[in-house]
Coordinates of C-alpha atoms and ligand atoms in Angstrom, one line a residue:
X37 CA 172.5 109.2 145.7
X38 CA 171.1 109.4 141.9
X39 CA 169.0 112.1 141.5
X40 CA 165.1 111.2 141.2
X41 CA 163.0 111.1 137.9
X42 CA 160.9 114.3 138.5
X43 CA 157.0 113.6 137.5
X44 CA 154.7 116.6 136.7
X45 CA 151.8 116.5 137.9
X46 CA 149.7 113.4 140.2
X47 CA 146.9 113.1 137.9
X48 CA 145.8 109.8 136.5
X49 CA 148.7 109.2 133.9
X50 CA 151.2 110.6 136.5
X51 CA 150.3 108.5 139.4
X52 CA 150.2 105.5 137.4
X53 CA 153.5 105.7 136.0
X54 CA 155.3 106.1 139.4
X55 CA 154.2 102.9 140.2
X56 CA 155.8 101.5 137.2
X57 CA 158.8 103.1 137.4
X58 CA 158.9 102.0 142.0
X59 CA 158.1 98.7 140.3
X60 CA 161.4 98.8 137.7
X61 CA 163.2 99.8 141.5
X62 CA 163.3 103.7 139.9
X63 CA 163.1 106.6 142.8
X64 CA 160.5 109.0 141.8
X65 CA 159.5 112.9 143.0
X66 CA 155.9 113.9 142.0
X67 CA 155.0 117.5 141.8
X68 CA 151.3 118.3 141.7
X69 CA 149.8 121.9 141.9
X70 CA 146.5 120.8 143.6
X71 CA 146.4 120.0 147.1
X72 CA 145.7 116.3 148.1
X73 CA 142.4 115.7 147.0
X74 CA 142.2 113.0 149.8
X75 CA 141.9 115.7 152.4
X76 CA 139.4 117.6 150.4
X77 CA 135.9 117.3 149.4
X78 CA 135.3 117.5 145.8
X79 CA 133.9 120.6 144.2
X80 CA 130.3 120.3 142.5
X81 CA 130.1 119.5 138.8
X82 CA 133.6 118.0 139.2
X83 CA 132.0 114.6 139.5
X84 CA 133.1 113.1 136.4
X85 CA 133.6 109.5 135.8
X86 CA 134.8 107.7 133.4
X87 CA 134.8 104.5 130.9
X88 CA 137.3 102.4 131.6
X89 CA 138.3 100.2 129.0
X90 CA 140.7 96.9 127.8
X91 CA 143.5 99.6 127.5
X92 CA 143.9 100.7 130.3
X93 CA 142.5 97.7 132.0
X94 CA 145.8 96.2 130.7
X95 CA 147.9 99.0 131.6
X96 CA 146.7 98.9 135.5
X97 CA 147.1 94.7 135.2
X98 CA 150.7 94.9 134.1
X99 CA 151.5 96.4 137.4
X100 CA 148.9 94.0 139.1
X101 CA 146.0 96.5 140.1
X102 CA 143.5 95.8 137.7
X103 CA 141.4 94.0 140.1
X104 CA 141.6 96.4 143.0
X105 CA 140.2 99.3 140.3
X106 CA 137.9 97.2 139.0
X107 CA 136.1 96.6 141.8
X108 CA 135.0 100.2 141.9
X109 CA 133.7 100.0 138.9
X110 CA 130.4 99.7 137.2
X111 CA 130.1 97.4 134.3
X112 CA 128.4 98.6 131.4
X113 CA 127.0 96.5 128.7
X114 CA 125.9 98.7 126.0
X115 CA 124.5 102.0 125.0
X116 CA 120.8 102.7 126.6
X117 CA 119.2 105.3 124.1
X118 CA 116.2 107.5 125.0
X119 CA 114.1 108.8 122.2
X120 CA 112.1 112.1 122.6
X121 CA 108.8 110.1 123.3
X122 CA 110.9 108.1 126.3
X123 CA 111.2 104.9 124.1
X124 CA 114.1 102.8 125.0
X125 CA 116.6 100.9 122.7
X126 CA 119.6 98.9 124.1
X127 CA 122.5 98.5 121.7
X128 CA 125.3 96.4 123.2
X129 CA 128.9 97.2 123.3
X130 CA 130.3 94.3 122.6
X131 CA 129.7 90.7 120.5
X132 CA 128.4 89.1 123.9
X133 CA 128.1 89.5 127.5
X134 CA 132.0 89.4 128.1
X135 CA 132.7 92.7 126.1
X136 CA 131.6 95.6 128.3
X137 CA 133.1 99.0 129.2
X138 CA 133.1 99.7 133.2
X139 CA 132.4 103.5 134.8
X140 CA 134.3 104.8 137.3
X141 CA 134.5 108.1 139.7
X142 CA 137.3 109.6 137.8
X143 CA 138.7 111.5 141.2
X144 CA 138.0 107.8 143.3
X145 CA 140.7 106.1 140.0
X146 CA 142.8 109.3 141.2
X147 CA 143.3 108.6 144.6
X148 CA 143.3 105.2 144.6
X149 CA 146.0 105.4 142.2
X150 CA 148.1 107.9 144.2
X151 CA 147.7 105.5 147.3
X152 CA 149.0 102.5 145.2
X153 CA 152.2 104.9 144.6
X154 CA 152.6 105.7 147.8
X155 CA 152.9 102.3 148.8
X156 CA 156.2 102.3 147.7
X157 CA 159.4 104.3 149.5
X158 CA 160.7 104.7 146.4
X159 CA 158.0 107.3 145.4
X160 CA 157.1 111.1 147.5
X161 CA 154.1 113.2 146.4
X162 CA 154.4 117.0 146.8
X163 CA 151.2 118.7 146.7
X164 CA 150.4 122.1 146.2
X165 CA 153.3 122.4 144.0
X166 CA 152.9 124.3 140.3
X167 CA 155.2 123.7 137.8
X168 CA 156.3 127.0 136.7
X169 CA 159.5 126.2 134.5
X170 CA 161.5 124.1 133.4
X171 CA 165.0 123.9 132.5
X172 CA 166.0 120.9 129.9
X173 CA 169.2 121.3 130.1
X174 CA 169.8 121.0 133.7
X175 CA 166.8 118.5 134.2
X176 CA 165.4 121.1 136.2
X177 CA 162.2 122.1 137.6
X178 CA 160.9 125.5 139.2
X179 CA 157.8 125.0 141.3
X180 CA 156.1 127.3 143.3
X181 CA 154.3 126.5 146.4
X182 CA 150.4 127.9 146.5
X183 CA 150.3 128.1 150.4
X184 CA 153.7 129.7 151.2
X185 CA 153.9 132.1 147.7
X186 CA 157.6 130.2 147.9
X187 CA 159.5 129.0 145.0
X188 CA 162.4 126.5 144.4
X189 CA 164.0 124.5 142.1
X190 CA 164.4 120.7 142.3
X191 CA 166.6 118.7 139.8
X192 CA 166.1 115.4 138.5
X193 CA 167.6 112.3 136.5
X194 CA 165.3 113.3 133.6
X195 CA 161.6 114.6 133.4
X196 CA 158.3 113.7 133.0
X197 CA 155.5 116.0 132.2
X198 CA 152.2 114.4 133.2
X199 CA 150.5 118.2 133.9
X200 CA 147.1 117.5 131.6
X201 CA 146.1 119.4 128.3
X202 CA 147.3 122.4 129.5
X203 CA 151.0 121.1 130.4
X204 CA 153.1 124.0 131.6
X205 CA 156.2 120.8 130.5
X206 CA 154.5 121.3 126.9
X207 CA 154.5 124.8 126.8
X208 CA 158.0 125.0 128.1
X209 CA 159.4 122.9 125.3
X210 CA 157.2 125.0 123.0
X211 CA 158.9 128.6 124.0
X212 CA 162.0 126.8 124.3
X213 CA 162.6 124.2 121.4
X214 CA 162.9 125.3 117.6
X215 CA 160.0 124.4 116.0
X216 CA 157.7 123.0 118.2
X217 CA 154.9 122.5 117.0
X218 CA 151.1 122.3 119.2
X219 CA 147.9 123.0 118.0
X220 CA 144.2 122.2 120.0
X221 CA 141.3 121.6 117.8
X222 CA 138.8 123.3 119.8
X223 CA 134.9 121.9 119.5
X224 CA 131.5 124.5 119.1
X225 CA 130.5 122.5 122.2
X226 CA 131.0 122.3 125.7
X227 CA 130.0 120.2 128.4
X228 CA 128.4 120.4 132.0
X229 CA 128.0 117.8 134.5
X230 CA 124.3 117.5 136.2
X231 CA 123.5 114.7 138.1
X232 CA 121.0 111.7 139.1
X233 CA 121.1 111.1 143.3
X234 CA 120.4 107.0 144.2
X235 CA 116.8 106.0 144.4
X236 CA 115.2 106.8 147.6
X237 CA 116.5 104.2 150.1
X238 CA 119.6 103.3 148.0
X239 CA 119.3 101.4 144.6
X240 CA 119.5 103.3 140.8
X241 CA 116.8 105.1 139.7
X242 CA 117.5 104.6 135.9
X243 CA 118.9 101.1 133.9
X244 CA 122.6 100.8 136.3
X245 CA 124.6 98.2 133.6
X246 CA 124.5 100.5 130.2
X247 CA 125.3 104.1 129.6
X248 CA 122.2 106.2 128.9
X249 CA 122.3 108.7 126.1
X250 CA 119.8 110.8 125.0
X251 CA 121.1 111.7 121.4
X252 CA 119.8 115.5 119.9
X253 CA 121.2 115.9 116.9
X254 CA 123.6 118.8 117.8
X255 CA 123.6 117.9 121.3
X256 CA 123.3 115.5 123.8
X257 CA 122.8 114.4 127.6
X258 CA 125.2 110.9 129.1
X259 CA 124.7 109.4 131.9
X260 CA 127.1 106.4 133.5
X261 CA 126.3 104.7 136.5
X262 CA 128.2 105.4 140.0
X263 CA 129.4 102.5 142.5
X264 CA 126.5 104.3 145.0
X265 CA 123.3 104.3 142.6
X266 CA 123.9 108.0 142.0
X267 CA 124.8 108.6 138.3
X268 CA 127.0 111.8 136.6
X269 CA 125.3 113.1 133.6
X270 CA 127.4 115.4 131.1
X271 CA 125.5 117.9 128.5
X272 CA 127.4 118.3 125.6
X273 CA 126.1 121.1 124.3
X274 CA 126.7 124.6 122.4
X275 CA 128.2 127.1 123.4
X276 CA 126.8 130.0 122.0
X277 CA 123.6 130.6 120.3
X278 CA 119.9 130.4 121.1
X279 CA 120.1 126.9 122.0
X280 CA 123.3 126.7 124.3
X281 CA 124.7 127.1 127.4
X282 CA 124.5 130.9 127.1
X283 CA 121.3 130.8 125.9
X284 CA 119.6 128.8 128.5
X285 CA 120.1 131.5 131.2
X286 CA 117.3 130.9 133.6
X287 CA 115.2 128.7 135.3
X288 CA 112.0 128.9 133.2
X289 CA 114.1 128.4 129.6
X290 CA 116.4 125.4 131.6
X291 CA 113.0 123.8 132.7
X292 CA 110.7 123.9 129.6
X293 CA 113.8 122.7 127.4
X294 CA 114.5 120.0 129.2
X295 CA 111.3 119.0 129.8
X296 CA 111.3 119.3 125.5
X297 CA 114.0 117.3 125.1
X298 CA 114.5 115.0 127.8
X299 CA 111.3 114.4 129.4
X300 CA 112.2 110.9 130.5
X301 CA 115.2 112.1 132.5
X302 CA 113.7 115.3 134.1
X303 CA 111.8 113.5 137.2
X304 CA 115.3 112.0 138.3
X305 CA 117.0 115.3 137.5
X306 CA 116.2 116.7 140.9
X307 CA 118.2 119.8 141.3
X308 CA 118.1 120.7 137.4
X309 CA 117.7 124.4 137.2
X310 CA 120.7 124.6 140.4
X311 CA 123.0 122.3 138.5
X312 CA 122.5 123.8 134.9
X313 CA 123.0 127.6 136.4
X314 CA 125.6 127.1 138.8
X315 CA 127.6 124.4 137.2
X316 CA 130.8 125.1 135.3
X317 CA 131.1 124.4 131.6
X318 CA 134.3 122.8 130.5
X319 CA 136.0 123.4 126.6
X320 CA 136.5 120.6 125.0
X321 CA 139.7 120.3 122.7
X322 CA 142.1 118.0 120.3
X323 CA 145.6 118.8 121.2
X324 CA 148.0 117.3 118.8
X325 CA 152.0 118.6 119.2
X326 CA 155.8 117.5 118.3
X327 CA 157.7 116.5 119.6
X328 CA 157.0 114.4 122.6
X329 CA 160.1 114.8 124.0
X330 CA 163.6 116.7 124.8
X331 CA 166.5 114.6 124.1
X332 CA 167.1 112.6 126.9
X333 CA 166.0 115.3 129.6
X334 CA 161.8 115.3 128.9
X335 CA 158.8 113.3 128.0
X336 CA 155.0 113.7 127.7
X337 CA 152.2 111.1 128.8
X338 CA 148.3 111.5 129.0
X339 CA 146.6 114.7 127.6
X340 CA 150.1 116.4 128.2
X341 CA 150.6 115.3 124.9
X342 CA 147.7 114.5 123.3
X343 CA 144.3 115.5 125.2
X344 CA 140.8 114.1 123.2
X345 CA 137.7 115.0 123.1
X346 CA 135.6 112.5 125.3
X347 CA 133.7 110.6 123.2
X348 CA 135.4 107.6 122.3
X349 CA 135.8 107.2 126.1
X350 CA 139.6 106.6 125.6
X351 CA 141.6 109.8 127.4
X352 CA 142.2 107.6 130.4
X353 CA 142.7 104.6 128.5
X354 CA 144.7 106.1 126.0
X355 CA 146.9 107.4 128.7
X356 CA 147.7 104.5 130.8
X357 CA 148.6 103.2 127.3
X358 CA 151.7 105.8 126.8
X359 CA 152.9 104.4 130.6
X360 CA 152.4 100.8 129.8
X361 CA 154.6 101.3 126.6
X362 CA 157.1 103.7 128.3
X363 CA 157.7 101.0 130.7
X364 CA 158.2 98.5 127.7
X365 CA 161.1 101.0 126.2
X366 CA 162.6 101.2 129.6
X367 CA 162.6 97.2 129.6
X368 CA 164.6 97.3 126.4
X369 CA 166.9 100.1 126.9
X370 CA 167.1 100.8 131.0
X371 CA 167.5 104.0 131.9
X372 CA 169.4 104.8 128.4
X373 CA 166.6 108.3 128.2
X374 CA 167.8 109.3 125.2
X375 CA 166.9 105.6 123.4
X376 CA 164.2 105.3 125.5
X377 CA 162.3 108.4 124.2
X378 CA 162.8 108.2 120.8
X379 CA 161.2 104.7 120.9
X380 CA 158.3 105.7 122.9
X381 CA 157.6 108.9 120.9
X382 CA 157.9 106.4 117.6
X383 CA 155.5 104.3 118.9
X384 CA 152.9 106.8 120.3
X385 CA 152.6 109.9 118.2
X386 CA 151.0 108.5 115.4
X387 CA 148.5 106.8 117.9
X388 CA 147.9 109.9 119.9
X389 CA 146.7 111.5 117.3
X390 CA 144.5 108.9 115.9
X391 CA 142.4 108.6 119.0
X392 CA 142.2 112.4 118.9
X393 CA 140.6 112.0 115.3
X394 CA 138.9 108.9 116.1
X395 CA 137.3 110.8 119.2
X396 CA 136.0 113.4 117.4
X397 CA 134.6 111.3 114.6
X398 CA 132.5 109.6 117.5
X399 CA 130.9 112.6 118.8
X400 CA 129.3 112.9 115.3
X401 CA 128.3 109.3 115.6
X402 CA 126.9 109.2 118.5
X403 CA 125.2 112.7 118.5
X404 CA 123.8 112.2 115.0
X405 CA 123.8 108.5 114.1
X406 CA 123.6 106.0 117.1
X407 CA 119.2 106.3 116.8
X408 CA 119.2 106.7 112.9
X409 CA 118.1 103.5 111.3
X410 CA 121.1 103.4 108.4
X411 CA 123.5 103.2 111.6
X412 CA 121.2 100.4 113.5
X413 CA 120.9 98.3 109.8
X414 CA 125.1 98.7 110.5
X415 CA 125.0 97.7 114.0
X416 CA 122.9 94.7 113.1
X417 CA 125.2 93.4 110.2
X418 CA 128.2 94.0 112.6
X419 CA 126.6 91.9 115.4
X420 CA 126.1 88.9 113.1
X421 CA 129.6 89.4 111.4
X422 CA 131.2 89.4 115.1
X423 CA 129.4 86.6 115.8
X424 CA 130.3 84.5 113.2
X425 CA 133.5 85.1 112.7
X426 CA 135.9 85.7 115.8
X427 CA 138.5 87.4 113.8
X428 CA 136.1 90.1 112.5
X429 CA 135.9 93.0 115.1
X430 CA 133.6 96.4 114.4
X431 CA 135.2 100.1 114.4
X432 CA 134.0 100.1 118.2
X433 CA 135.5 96.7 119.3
X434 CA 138.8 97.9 117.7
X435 CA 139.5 100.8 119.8
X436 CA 137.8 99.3 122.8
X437 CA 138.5 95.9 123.5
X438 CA 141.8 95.3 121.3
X439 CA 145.0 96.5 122.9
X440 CA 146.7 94.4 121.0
X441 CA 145.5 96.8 117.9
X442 CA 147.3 99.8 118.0
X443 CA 145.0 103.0 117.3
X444 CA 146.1 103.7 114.4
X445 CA 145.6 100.5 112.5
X446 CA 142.2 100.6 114.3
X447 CA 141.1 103.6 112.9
X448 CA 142.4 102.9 109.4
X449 CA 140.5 99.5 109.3
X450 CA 137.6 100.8 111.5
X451 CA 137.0 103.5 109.0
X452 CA 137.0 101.4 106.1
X453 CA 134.8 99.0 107.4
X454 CA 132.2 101.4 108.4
X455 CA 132.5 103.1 105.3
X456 CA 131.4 100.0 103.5
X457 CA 128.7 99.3 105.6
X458 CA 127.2 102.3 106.0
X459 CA 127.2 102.6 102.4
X460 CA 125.6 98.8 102.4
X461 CA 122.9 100.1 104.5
X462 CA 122.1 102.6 103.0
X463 CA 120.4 101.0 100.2
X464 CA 118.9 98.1 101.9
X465 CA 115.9 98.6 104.3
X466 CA 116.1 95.3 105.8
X467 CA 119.4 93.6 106.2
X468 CA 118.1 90.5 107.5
X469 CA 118.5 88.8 104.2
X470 CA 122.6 89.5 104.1
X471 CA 124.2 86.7 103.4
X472 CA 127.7 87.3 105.8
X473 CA 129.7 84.5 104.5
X474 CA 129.7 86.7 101.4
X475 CA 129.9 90.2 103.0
X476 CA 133.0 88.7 104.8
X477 CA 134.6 87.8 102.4
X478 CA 133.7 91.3 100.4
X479 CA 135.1 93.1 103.8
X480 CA 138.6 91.1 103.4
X481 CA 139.6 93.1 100.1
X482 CA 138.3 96.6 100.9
Ligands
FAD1425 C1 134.0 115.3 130.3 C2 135.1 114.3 130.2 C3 134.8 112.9 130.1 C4 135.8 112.0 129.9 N1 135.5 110.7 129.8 C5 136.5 109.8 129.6 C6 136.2 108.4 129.5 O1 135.0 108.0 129.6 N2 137.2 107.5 129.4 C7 138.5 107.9 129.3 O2 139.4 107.1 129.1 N3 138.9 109.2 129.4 C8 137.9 110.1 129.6 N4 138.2 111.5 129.7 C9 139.6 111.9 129.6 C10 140.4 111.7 130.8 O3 139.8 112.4 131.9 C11 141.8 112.2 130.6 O4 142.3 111.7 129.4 C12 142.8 111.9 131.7 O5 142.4 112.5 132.9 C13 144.2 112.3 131.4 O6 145.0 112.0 132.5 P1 146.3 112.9 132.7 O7 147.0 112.4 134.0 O8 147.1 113.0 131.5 O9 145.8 114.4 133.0 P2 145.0 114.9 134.3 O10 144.1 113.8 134.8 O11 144.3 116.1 133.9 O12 146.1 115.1 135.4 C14 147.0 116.2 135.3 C15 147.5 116.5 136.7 O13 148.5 117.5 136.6 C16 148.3 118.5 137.5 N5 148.9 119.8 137.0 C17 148.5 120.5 136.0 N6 149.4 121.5 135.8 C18 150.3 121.4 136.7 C19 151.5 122.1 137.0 N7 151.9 123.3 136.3 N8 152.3 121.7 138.0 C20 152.0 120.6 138.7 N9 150.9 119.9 138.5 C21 150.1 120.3 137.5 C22 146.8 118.6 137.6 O14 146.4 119.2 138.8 C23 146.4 117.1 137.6 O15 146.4 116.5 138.8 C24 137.2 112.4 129.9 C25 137.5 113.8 130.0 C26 136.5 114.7 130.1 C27 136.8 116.2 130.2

């Protein structure tokens, strides 16, 4: 029998892709170091979920499971902003009601996904299984079992390493291939995970269709709505200094900052000082590296080869992307690995790394900008210009609703156009009296 194609790690990316590849008829071996997170219960401030968006939405749809994920989800229609004094603003996502981002329990995606790819025979999930090396030239993999201390290697028709940012498939081909280059980006801030329960016999608490923020300036609190009317908030915050996670060190200083800062959110807060103390605080990172793959023997998907910083809520999406257009190189050159790598590493580098910049240009935006009236002004102009004219999309509706838009052409054209706008803005104080036909036309030759 043909050996299988070897999958590192069962994590969003990895799971996904198995089912493409059962669905091309493709025998697949998944090695995952965790145990089976269907058999366990989730650790606290582990919670995360997640905006899914049209790219991955089209991803999970080309192998017909877009509606079964979906109906976990929670719409979202636009960004809920909290002021200091608890004043609300809504500012939509989209040009209308049918452009909307939907949150979802990132570790519900994962084992949903894993069940889907168990559905076929054609694909076996090992858990508790750690990479540990890998041999390209064989298309061999060394993994060592967590329970039994055992090792063993396992060979396959060629390799993918779905293992997350801190891919042990990356850092193989790093010690291993001449020149390889990797690099992470590494942010002042980190984030912890606090969290709103449902509203006292069931229902939300806060808004349920938008995701809340409560922009800070150098910091600030999310919150996205959960299927059971609980929602996960994330702190994005310093690391180190007087105002950061190190600094906030006990009860008293937790309390009277929040309370500061985010008075509107501290009654539903209800285990605050317990969450902020005892959660963990995760790093958050731009990885960029080359190559993507080795030869015919090895390739990289999802933060394996290009982990983001959250804020353009496009990991995920950005992920199930790289298996959607895998799968497209497979359809043109079969199991030819060699030919199929190359194309796939042509057509994703450059847009693995422009989400990575795009992502971190949105934590700027949306920590500094999304309350500041120059950015509204811009928000309103794009509104009308979306509106009018169904070719014209904003930065935003670029990277969010247009698949069809690769990233990199969205963030060229996304960054001119806000560019000019902003710029526009700047100098008007009202921009009601705009006339679009004209700025249109002026956006057409920038
Ligand atoms: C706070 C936060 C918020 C986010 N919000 C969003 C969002 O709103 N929208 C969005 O699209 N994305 C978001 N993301 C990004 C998203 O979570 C990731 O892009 C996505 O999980 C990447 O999927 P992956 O399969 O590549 O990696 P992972 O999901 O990390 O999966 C990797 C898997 O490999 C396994 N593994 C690791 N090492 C080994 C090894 N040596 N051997 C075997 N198995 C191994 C891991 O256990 C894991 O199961 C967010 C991320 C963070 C941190």
């Amino acid at each position: 029998m043909d050996k299988p194609i070897i999958i590192v790690g069962a994590g969003l990316a990895g799971a996904l892709m198995a089912t493409y590849f059962a669905k091309r008829g493709l025998r697949v071996d998944i090695y995952e170091s965790r145990a089976d997170m269907r058999k366990e219960e989730m650790s606290a401030g582990r919670s995360i979920n997640l905006a899914l968006s049209d790219r991955g939405l089209k991803a999970l749809g080309e192998v017909g499971i877009d509606g079964e994920i979906l109906r976990e989800a929670v719409p979202m229609k636009g960004r809920m902003l909290h002021s200091k004094n608890g004043e609300l603003k809504m500012a939509p996502y989209g040009k209308d009601d049918s452009e909307y981002i939907n949150s979802i329990s990132r570790g519900g995606l994962n084992m949903i996904l894993m069940t889907i790819a168990q559905h076929s025979e054609k694909v076996n999930i090992y858990f508790n299984e750690e990479c540990i090396d890998v041999d390209f030239e064989e298309g061999a993999v060394t993994v060592k079992n967590s329970t039994t201390g055992l090792t063993k290697t396992v060979y396959g028709s060629t390799i993918i390493g779905a293992d997350g940012a801190n891919s042990m498939v990356r850092r193989t081909m790093q010690s291993k291939m001449e020149g390889y280059k990797a690099n992470v980006d590494w942010l002042e801030h980190g984030y912890k995970e606090l969290s709103i329960p449902p509203a006292e016999g069931g229902g939300f608490r806060i808004a349920k269709n938008v995701l809340h923020i409560w922009p800070r300036g150098t910091y600030m609190l999310i919150a996205l709505p959960n299927f059971d009317g609980s929602f996960t908030c994330t702190l994005f915050f310093p690391l180190e200094g007087e105002i950061s996670f190190e600094g906030l060190d006990t009860k008293e200083k937790v309390r009277s900052f929040f309370e500061e800062q985010f008075a509107d959110a501290v009654p539903h807060l209800v285990n605050l000082e317990d969450e902020f103390l005892n959660n963990p605080v995760g790093k958050l990172g731009t990885l960029k590296c080359f190559p993507w793959v080795h030869s015919s023997k090895a390739a990289l998907i999802g933060d394996a080869a290009h982990a983001v910083v959250p804020f353009y809520g496009q990991g995920m999406n950005a992920s199930f992307e790289d298996c959607s257009v895998l799968d497209q190189c497979i359809a043109k050159h079969g199991t030819d690995w060699a030919a199929v790598y190359a194309e796939y590493e042509q057509l994703r580098k450059e847009n693995g790394d422009a989400i990575g910049d795009l992502a971190v240009e949105n934590f700027y935006e949306m920590r500094d900008h999304v309350a500041d009236p120059i950015f509204r002004r811009k928000r309103e102009l794009e509104h009308k210009l979306e509106n009018a004219y169904e070719d014209y999309h904003s930065k935003y509706s670029l990277v969010t609703f247009h698949p069809e838009i690769p990233y990199s052409v969205a963030k060229e054209k996304g960054n001119k156009q806000d560019k000019y706008l902003m710029d526009l803005c700047e100098k008007l104080e009202d921009v009601s009296g705009v006339d679009i036909a004209e700025l249109y036309e002026q956006l057409q030759n920038i």
